[in-house]
Amino acid sequence: WIQPGIYVEDITLVDWIYLSAACDNVFILGNCTYVGSGGKCSLYNLNITSPDSSPALALSGTATLNCKLGSFTAGTGAVISVENTTLLALTNVNLTADVSGSYIFDMTGGVVQMFSGYVTSNDTPSILSNNSVVYMTGVICVNDFFYINHFI
């Protein structure tokens, strides 16, 4: 378990890592990167904020990442970047892109499944997608207009 607090660091995830917070008071100021090679990985109850133009959560490879609870917030770029054939499942997760020039997804492949949570974005487009799939069920979009480029 990760103890409550504010951590200023970048996180690199690999297959079969399950990173969990003891409560919802764990804040990470940094970027989380996951390069999968066919396994699974999980984040639980983490609040990650990007301090720069890099995505708060960047995924590539051929793997599955499950995120439950928590939040991801963009700096001046994408909240989440998905490449290749990665599957990202978000459950009860809040995504925020309220800085000018920031947006929710930057996708060049893969699949995102979002089940419940909030999406807040003030700029458009909020989803940049190419050969990708985004499913949203029970998601509340606040102050947002989604422009989806090449949605399949």
XYZ file of C-alpha atoms in Angstrom:
152
model
C 0.000 0.000 0.000
C 1.059 3.567 -0.687
C 0.682 5.740 2.402
C -1.239 9.074 2.232
C 0.765 12.065 1.050
C 2.061 14.045 -1.909
C 4.772 12.390 -3.998
C 6.792 14.263 -6.635
C 8.087 11.537 -8.941
C 7.547 9.744 -12.220
C 6.269 6.169 -12.199
C 7.281 3.468 -14.673
C 5.013 0.422 -14.628
C 5.715 -3.042 -16.004
C 3.540 -6.124 -16.422
C 1.953 -7.671 -13.342
C 2.353 -4.610 -11.085
C -0.639 -3.717 -8.911
C -0.114 -0.248 -7.434
C -2.662 0.607 -4.713
C -3.175 3.493 -2.312
C -4.294 2.904 1.267
C -6.861 5.728 0.921
C -7.851 8.469 -1.531
C -5.308 10.956 -0.121
C -2.391 9.848 -2.323
C -1.353 12.534 -4.818
C 1.419 12.026 -7.363
C 2.843 15.024 -9.184
C 4.542 13.341 -12.101
C 3.943 11.120 -15.093
C 2.971 7.460 -15.097
C 4.264 5.382 -18.027
C 3.304 1.789 -18.795
C 4.896 -0.283 -21.548
C 3.199 -3.655 -21.558
C 4.292 -6.844 -23.238
C 1.170 -8.975 -22.928
C 0.513 -8.932 -19.186
C -1.763 -6.955 -16.901
C -1.235 -4.025 -14.579
C -3.489 -2.178 -12.148
C -3.706 1.251 -10.492
C -6.093 1.750 -7.589
C -7.133 4.947 -5.809
C -4.295 7.155 -7.125
C -4.526 10.857 -8.046
C -1.901 11.606 -10.712
C -1.249 15.113 -12.082
C 1.183 15.807 -14.906
C 3.472 18.769 -14.175
C 4.264 19.369 -17.854
C 3.146 18.590 -21.429
C 3.678 14.830 -21.017
C 0.536 12.735 -20.438
C -0.411 12.000 -16.843
C -0.788 8.368 -17.983
C 0.979 7.040 -21.093
C 0.363 3.487 -22.333
C 1.966 1.519 -25.111
C 2.659 -2.096 -25.967
C 0.210 -4.988 -25.965
C -1.226 -5.277 -22.493
C -4.165 -4.470 -20.235
C -4.214 -1.728 -17.598
C -7.095 -1.466 -15.121
C -7.599 1.772 -13.183
C -10.186 2.000 -10.401
C -11.065 5.118 -8.425
C -8.697 8.082 -8.342
C -8.079 10.749 -10.949
C -5.760 11.848 -13.750
C -5.131 15.527 -14.551
C -3.313 16.991 -17.544
C -0.585 19.589 -17.458
C -0.526 21.219 -20.900
C -0.906 18.039 -22.988
C -3.052 14.921 -22.938
C -4.434 13.399 -19.764
C -3.998 9.909 -21.225
C -2.022 8.681 -24.223
C -2.777 5.219 -25.649
C -0.690 3.539 -28.366
C -0.584 0.189 -30.161
C -3.014 -2.493 -28.966
C -3.239 -1.591 -25.297
C -6.576 -1.986 -23.475
C -7.248 0.627 -20.791
C -10.224 0.049 -18.473
C -11.234 3.009 -16.283
C -13.799 2.471 -13.509
C -15.053 5.376 -11.391
C -12.085 7.535 -12.481
C -12.152 11.311 -12.989
C -10.265 12.880 -15.922
C -9.505 16.613 -15.981
C -8.035 18.752 -18.761
C -8.799 22.311 -17.688
C -5.510 24.011 -18.636
C -5.524 25.782 -22.002
C -4.171 23.419 -24.655
C -4.799 20.254 -22.661
C -7.139 17.445 -23.715
C -8.380 14.064 -22.494
C -7.150 11.324 -24.868
C -4.377 11.197 -27.450
C -4.772 7.812 -29.125
C -2.863 6.146 -31.942
C -4.313 2.709 -31.344
C -5.761 0.650 -28.554
C -9.086 0.615 -26.760
C -10.330 2.685 -23.819
C -13.329 1.492 -21.804
C -14.585 4.037 -19.264
C -17.277 2.981 -16.831
C -18.553 5.819 -14.632
C -16.647 8.907 -13.549
C -16.297 12.525 -14.607
C -14.609 14.019 -17.663
C -13.869 17.750 -17.528
C -12.275 19.606 -20.430
C -12.489 23.243 -21.469
C -10.731 23.032 -24.846
C -11.645 21.122 -27.985
C -10.887 18.626 -29.314
C -10.984 16.466 -26.200
C -10.316 13.165 -27.931
C -7.742 12.777 -30.677
C -8.225 9.292 -32.042
C -6.763 7.378 -34.959
C -7.634 3.700 -35.459
C -8.839 3.571 -31.870
C -12.006 2.821 -29.954
C -13.394 4.733 -26.957
C -16.377 3.334 -25.027
C -18.015 5.470 -22.326
C -20.832 4.218 -20.100
C -22.271 6.225 -17.211
C -19.711 8.997 -17.714
C -20.610 12.597 -16.897
C -18.972 15.139 -19.209
C -18.676 18.608 -17.650
C -18.189 21.786 -19.752
C -17.130 19.689 -22.675
C -17.594 19.147 -26.362
C -16.064 15.977 -27.758
C -14.591 16.041 -31.217
C -13.548 12.578 -32.250
C -11.244 12.286 -35.223
C -11.391 8.965 -37.073
C -13.598 7.258 -34.493
C -14.147 3.572 -35.259
